Coordinates of C-alpha atoms and ligand atoms in Angstrom, one line a residue:
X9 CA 102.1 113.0 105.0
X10 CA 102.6 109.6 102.7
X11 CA 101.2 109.7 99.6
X12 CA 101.9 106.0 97.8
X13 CA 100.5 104.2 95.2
X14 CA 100.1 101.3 93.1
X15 CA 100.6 101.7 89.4
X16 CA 99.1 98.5 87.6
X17 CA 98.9 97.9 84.2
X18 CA 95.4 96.5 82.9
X19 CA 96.8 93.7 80.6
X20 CA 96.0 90.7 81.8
X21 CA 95.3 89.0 85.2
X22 CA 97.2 90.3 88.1
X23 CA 100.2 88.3 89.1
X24 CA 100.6 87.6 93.0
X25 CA 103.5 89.4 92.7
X26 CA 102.1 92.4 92.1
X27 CA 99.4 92.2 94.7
X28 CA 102.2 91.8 96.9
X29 CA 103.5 95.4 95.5
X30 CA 100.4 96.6 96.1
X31 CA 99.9 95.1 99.4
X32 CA 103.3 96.4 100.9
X33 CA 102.1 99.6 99.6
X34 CA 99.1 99.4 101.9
X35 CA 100.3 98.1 104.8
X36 CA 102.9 101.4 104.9
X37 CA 100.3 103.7 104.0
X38 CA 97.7 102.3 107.0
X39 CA 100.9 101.8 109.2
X40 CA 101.7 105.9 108.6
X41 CA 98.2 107.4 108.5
X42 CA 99.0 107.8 104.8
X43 CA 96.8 108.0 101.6
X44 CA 97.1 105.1 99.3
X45 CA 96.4 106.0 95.3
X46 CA 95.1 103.7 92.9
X47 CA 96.3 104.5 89.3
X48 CA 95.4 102.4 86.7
X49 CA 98.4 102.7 83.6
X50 CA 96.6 101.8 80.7
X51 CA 98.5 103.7 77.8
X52 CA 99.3 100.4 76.4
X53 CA 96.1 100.5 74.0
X54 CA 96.1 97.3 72.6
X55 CA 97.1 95.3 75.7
X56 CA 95.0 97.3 78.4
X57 CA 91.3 96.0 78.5
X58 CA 88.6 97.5 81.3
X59 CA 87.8 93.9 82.2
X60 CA 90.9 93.3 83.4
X61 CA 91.0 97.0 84.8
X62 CA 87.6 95.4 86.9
X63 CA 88.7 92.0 87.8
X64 CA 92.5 94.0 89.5
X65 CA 90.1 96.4 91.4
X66 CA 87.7 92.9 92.6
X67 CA 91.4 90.6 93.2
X68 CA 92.2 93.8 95.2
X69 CA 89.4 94.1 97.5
X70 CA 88.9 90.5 97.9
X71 CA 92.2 90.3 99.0
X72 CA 91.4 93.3 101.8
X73 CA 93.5 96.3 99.9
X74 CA 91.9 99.3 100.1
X75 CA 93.1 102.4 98.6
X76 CA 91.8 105.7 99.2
X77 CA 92.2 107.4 96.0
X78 CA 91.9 105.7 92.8
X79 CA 89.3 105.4 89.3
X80 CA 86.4 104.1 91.2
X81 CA 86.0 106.5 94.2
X82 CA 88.2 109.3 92.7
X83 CA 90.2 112.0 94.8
X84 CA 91.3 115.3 94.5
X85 CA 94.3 114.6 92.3
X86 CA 92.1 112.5 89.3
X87 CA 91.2 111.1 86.8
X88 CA 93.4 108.2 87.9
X89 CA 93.3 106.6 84.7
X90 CA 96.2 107.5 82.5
X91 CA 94.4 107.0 79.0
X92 CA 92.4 109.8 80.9
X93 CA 95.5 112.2 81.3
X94 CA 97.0 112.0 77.9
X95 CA 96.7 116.3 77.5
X96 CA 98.1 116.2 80.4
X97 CA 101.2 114.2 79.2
X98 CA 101.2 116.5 75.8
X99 CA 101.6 119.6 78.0
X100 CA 104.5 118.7 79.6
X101 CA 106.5 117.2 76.5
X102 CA 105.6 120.1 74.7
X103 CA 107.2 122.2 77.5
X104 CA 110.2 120.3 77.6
X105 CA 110.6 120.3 74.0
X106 CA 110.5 124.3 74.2
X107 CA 113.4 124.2 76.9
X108 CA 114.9 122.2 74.8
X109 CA 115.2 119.4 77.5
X110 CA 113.0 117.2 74.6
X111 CA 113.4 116.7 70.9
X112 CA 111.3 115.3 68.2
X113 CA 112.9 111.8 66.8
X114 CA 111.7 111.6 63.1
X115 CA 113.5 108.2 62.9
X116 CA 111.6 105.1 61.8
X117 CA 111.7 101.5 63.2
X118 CA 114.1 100.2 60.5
X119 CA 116.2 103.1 60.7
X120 CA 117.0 103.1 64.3
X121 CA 117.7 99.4 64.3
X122 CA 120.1 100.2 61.4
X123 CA 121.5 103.0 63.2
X124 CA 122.0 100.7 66.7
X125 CA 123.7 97.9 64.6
X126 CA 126.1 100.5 63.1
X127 CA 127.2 101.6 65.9
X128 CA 127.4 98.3 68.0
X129 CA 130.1 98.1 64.9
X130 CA 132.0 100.3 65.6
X131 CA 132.1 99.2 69.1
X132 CA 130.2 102.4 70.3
X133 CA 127.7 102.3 72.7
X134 CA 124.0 102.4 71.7
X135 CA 123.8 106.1 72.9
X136 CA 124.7 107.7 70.1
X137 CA 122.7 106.9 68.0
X138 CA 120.2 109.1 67.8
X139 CA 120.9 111.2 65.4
X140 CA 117.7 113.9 66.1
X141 CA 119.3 114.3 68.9
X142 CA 120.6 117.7 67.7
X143 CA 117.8 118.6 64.5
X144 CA 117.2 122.4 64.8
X145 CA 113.8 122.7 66.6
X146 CA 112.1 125.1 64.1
X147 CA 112.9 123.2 61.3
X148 CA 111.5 120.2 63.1
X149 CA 108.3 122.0 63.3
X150 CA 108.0 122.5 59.6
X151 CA 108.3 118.5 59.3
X152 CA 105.6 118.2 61.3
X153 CA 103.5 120.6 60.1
X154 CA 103.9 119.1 56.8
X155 CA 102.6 115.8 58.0
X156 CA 105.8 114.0 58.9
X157 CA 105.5 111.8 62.1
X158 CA 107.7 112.1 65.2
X159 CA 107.9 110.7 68.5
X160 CA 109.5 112.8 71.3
X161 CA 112.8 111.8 72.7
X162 CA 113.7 113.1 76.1
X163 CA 117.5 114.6 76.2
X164 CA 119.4 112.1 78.7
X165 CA 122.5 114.6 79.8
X166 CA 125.7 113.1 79.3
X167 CA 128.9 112.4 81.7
X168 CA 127.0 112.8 84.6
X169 CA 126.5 109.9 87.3
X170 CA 122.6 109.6 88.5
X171 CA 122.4 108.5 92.3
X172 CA 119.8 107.9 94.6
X173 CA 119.1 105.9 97.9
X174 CA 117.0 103.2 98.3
X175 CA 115.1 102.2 100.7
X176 CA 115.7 98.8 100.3
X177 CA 118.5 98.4 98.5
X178 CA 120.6 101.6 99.5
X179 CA 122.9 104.0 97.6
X180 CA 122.4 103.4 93.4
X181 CA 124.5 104.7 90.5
X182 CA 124.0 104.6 87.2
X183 CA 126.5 106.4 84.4
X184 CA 123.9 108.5 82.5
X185 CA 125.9 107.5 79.4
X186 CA 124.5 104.3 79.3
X187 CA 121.3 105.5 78.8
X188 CA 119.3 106.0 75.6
X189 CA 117.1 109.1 74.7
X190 CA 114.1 107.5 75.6
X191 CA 110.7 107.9 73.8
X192 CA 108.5 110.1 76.0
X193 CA 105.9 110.5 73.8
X194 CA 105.5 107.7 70.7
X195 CA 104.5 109.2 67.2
X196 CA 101.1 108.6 67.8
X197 CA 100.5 111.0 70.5
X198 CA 100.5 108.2 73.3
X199 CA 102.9 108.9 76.0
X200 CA 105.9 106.1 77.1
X201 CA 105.6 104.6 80.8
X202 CA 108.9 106.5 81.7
X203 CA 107.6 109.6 81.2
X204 CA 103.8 109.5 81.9
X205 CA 105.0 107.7 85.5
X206 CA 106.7 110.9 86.6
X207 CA 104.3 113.1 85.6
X208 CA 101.4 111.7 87.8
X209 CA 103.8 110.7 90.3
X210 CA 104.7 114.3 91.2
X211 CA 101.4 115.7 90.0
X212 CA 99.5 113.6 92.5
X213 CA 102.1 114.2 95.4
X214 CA 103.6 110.5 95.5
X215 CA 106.6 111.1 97.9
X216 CA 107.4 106.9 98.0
X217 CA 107.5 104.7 95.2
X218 CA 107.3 101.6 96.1
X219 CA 107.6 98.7 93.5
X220 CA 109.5 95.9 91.9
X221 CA 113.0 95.7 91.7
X222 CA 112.0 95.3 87.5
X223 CA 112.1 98.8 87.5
X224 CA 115.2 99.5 88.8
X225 CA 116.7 100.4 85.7
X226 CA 113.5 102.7 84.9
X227 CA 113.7 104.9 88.0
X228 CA 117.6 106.8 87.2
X229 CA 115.7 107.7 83.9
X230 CA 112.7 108.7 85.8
X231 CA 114.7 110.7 88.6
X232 CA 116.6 112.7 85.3
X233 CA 113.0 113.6 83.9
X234 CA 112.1 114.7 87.6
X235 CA 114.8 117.3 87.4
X236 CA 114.4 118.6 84.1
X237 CA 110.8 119.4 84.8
X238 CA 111.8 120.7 88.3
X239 CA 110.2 118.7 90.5
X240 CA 112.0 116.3 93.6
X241 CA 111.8 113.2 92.8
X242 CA 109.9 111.2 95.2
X243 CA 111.9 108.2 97.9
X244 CA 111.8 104.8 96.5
X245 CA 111.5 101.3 97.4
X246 CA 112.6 98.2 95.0
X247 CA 110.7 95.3 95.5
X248 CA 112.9 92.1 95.5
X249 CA 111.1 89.6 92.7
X250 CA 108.8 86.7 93.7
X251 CA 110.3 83.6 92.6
X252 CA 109.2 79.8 92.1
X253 CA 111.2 77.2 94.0
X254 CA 113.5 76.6 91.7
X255 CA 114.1 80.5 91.7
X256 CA 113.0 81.4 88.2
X257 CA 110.4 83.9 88.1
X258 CA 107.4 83.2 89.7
X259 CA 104.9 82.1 86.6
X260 CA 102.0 79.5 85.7
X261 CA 104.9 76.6 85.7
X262 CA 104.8 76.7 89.2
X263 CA 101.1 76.6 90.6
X264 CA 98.9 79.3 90.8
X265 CA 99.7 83.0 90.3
X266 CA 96.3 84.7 89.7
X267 CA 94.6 85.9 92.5
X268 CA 91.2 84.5 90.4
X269 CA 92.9 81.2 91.0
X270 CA 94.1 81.2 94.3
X271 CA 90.4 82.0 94.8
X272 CA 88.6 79.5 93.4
X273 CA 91.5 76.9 94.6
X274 CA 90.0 77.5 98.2
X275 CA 92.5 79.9 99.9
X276 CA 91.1 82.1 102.4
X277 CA 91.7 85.8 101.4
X278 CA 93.1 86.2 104.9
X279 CA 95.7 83.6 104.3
X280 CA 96.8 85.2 101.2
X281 CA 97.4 88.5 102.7
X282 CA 99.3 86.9 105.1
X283 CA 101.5 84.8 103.1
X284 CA 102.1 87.7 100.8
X285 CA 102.8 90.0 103.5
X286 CA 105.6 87.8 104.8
X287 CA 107.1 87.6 101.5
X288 CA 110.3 89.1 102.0
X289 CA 109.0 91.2 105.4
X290 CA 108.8 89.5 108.8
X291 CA 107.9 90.9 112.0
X292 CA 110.3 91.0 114.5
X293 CA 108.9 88.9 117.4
X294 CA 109.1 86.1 114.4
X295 CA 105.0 85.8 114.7
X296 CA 103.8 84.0 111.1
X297 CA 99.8 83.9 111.5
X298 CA 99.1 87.4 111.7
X299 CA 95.9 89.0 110.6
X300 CA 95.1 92.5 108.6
X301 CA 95.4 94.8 111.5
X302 CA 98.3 93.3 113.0
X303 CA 100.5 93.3 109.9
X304 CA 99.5 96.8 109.7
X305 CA 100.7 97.6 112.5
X306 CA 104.1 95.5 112.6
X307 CA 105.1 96.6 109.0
X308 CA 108.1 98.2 108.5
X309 CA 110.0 98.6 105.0
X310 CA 113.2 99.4 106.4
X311 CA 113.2 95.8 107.4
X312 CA 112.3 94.3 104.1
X313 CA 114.8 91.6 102.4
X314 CA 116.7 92.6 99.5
X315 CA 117.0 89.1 98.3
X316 CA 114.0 87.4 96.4
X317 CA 111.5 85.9 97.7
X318 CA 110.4 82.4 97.4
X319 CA 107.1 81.2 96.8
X320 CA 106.2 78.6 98.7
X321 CA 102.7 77.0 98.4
X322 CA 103.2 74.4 100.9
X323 CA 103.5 76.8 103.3
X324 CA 100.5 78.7 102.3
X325 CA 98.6 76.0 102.6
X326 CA 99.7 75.2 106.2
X327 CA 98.6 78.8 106.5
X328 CA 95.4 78.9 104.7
X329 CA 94.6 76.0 107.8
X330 CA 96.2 78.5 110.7
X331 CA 93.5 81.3 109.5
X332 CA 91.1 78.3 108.8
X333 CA 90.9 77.6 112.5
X334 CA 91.2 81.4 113.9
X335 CA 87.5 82.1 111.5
X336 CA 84.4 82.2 113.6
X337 CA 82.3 78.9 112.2
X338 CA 79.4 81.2 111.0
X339 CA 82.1 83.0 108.8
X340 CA 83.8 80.1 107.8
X341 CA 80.3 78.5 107.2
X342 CA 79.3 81.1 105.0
X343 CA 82.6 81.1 102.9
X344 CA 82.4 77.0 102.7
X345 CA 78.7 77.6 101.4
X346 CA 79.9 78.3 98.0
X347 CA 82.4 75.6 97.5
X348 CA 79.7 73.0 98.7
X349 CA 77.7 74.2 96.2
X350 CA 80.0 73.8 93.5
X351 CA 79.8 70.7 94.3
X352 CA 76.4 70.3 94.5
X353 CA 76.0 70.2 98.4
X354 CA 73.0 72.6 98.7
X355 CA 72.6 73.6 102.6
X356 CA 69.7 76.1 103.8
X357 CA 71.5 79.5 104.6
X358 CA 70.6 80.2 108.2
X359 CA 73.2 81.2 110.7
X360 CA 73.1 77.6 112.7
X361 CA 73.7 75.8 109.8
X362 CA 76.7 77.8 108.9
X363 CA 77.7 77.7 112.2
X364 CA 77.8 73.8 111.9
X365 CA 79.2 74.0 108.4
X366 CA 82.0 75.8 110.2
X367 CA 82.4 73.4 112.7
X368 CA 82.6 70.7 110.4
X369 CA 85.1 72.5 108.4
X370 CA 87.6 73.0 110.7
X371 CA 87.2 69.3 111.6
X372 CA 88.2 68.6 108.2
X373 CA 90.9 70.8 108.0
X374 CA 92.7 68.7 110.6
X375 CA 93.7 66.4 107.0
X376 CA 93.0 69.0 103.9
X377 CA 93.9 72.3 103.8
X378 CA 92.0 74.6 101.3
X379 CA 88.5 74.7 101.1
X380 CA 88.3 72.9 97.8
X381 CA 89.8 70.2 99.2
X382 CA 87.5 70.4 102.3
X383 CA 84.5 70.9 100.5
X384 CA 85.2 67.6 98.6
X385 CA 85.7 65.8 102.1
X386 CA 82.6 67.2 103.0
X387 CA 80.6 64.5 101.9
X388 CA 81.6 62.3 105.1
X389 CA 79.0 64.1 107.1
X390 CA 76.2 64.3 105.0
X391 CA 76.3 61.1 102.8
X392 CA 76.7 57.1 103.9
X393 CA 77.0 54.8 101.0
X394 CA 77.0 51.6 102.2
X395 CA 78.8 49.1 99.9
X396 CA 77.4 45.8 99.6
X397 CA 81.0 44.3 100.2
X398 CA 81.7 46.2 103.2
X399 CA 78.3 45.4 104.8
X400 CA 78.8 41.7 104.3
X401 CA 81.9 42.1 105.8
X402 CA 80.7 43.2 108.9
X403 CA 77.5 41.0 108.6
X404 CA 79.5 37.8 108.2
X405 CA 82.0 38.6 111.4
X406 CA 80.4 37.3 114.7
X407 CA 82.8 40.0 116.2
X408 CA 81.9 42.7 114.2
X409 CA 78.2 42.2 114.2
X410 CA 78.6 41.9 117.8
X411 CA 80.1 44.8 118.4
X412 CA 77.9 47.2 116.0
X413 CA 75.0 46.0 117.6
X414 CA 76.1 46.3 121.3
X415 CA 76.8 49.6 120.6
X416 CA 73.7 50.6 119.3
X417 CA 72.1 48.5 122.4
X418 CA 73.7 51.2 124.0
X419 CA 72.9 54.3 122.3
X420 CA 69.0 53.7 121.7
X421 CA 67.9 54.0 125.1
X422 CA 70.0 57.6 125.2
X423 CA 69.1 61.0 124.2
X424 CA 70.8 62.5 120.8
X425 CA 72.9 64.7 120.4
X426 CA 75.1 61.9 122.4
X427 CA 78.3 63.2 124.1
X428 CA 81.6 61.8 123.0
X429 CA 82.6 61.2 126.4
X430 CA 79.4 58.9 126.4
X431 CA 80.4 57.4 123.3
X432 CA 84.3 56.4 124.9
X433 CA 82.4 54.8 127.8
X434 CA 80.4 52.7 125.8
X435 CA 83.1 51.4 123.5
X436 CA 85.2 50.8 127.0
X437 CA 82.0 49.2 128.5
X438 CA 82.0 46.8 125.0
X439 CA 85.5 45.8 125.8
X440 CA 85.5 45.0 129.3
X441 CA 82.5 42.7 128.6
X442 CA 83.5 41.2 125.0
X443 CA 87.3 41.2 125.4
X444 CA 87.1 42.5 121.9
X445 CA 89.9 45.9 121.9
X446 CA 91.5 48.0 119.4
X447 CA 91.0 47.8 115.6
X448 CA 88.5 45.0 116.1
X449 CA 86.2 47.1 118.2
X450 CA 86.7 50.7 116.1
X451 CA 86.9 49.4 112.6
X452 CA 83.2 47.3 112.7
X453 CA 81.7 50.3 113.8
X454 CA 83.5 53.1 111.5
X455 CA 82.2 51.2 108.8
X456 CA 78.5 50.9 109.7
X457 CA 78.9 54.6 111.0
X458 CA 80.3 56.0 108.1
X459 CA 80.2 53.4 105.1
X460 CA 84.0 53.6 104.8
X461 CA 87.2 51.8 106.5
X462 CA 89.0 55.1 107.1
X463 CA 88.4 58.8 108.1
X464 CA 88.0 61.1 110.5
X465 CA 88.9 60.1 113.8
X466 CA 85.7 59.1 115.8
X467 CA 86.3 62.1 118.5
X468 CA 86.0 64.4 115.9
X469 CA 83.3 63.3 114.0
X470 CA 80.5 62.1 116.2
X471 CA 80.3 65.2 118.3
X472 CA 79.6 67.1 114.4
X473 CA 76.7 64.6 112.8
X474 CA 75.2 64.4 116.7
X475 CA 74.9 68.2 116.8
X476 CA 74.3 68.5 113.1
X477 CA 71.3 66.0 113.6
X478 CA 69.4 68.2 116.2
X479 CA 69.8 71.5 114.0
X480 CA 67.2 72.4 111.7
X481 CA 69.5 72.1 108.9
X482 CA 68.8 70.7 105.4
X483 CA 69.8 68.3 103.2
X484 CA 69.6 66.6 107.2
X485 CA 72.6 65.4 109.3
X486 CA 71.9 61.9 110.3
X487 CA 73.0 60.6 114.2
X488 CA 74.9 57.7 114.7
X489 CA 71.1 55.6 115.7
X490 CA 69.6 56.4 112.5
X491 CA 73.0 55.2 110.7
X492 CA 73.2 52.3 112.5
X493 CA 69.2 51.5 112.5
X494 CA 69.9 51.4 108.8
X495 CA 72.9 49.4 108.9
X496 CA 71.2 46.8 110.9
X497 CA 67.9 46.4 109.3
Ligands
LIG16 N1 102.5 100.2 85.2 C1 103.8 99.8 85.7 C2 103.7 98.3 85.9 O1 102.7 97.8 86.0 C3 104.0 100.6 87.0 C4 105.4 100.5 87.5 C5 105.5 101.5 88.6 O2 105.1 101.2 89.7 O3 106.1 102.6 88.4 O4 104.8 97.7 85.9

């Protein structure tokens, strides 16, 4: 049975690349019938705030993660909060200090920086320099009993080599002599990542760990503490890193690495999960607009890349427009509703007028791709300023005027919502009799349609403010004879 999880830290907004962490985790989880944990790591006291603890757990289900354990729904391996488990943590470093697997470091700040530099001297490695490292454990108590701080060190053994396979990136070895007792437990009674990790990994039956290749270092460490407390370490996956296109780490310099932003920039959740999914993973019958369930079910982590992954927004856009066009206009209309109203464009909420909404939207997302973008556009349908210099331009070409009005000759006598097909005829009808073709015929009668010399192509438009017209929708869509009536008068 898989048992994975995702391990965030609380302190601060949750990078993209993490959400892809956490989504890879879910995907292999849903793809194996697995259980996907939830554990929120906030040890680090001064960095970890519950608000950011809430807005990871709302990025995370607005994205479509959904884990089946974790602080909010608990689960039969709890409290998933570390700053919860801290006893826990104290048992077992008091157990390893008793089998002598652990020590108590008495060394200050200063003193270990003094000690590091000294031996960095001498040309030795920074191993050795603990010197608690071998403090009789019974006269260690007495210190502390008599008030003296100490954090606890685990007891790295030497002139061994650590190995383990990953999944990703195959056999690893690491010398255990380059590594440093490290601080399980700080002198404050606050346990160390390293150390807390393992615990709750093996007390809450992770048998995968997957995460980002930043920790690479962490997990030889973490697979020695594993042993000395007798447990089999779990299989692991390194993440390669998400990088910007210049292939530095992926951070603020290059767009957008919040979830919250992504958001409120107008990318579809759908897209996102996408995108991510595909970041460094692709399905093998090369398919790039896949949705939730079929990601799910084409994941596989043997397959995933080694090499980082580059973020590339201009290709998230182009898919934010692919799952644009797959919505169903009532969704789509529903979702636009918010970014209209950030911009003040205030539609009544019933299912025909997000259907149209919809509609309209994926009209528009022919030229923009996020719904910020589309929502701005958005005021081509509902609002026709005419400017006095455009109107006079018309007004004062015998062509143009001609044109306009033949066309709405045409259109009065007919019943709205007017077909597009009707439309095509009566422009072809105008030509035939005036001679008039081309720009000279369209142009005239975008601008008296619309108020402006450029936009959405005619084809596209007319068939949404003719429908949008006969709908009982408000602010109300005006046809093309109420446009031009106005235009005219
Ligand atoms: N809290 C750690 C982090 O956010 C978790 C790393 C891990 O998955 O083990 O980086």
């Amino acid at each position: 049975m898989i048992r994975v999880r995702f391990a965030p830290s609380p302190t601060g907004f949750v990078h993209v690349g993490n959400v892809r962490t956490a989504l890879f985790n879910f995907l292999y989880s849903k793809k194996g019938n697995g259980t996907f944990v939830l554990r929120i790591e906030d040890t680090d006291v001064e960095r970890s705030k519950r608000d950011y603890e809430i807005n990871l757990i709302n990025d995370l289900k607005w994205i479509g993660i959904e884990w089946d354990e974790g602080p909010d729904i608990g689960g039969k391996f709890g409290p998933y909060r570390q700053s919860e488990r801290v006893e826990v943590y104290r048992k077992y470093a008091e157990r390893l200090i008793a089998e002598d697997k652990a020590y108590y470091c008495f060394c200050s700040k200063e003193e270990l920086e003094k000690q590091k530099e000294g031996a960095m001297k001498q040309g030795n490695s920074p191993v050795y320099v603990d010197k608690c490292r071998n403090l009789d454990i019974e006269e260690s108590k007495i210190r502390i009993k008599k008030g003296e701080k100490a954090a606890v060190r685990f007891k790295i053994q030497r002139n061994i080599y650590i190995e383990f396979k990953d999944m990703i990136r195959g056999n690893v070895k690491i010398d255990s002599n380059l590594l440093i007792d490290p601080v399980i437990v700080r002198s404050n009674g606050i346990p160390a990542y390293n150390f807390s990790v393992v615990i709750d990994d093996s007390l809450m039956k992770i048998n995968l760990v997957i995460r980002g290749e930043d920790h690479l270092s962490n997990t030889s460490l973490q697979i020695l503490i594993y042993k000395a407390i007798g447990i089999k370490p779990p299989e692991f996956a390194h993440l390669s890193m998400v990088m910007g296109p210049d292939n530095t780490k992926l951070s603020k310099r290059h767009g957008s690495t919040s979830i919250f932003q992504f958001r409120e920039n107008g990318y579809l959740q759908q897209a996102l999960f996408n995108y991510l999914a595909l970041l460094g993973w692709s399905p093998d019958n090369g398919k790039e607009i896949l949705l939730k369930h079929e990601l799910i079910s084409a994941f596989d982590l043997n397959k995933v890349s080694k090499s980082s992954a580059i973020f590339d927004y201009k290709k998230l856009q182009w898919m934010n427009r692919e799952h644009i066009r797959l919505m169903n206009d009532e969704e789509l209309g529903n979702v636009m509703t918010s970014f209209l109203e950030k911009r003040g464009i205030k539609f009544n909420h019933e299912i025909e007028t997000f259907k149209w909404i919809g509609q309209a939207s994926k009209v528009l997302s022919n030229y923009k791709h996020l719904l910020t973008e589309i929502s701005e556009d958005f005021k081509e349908f509902i609002s026709i300023d005419y400017s006095k210099e455009l109107i006079k331009k018309i007004k004062d070409s015998e062509t143009s005027i001609k044109v306009v009005s033949m066309f709405f000759e045409e259109i009065s006598v007919l019943d709205s919502p007017i077909e597009f097909s009707k439309v095509a005829e009566i422009l072809k009808k105008i030509q035939v009799q005036t001679k008039i073709k081309g720009k000279e015929l369209y142009h005239p009668l975008r601008i008296a349609l619309t108020g402006k010399e450029s936009g959405i192509e005619f084809k596209e438009y007319i068939p949404i403010i003719e429908r949008g017209s006969t709908l009982n929708i408000e602010p109300c869509v005006k046809n093309m004879k109420y446009r031009l009536m106005a235009f005219l008068k």
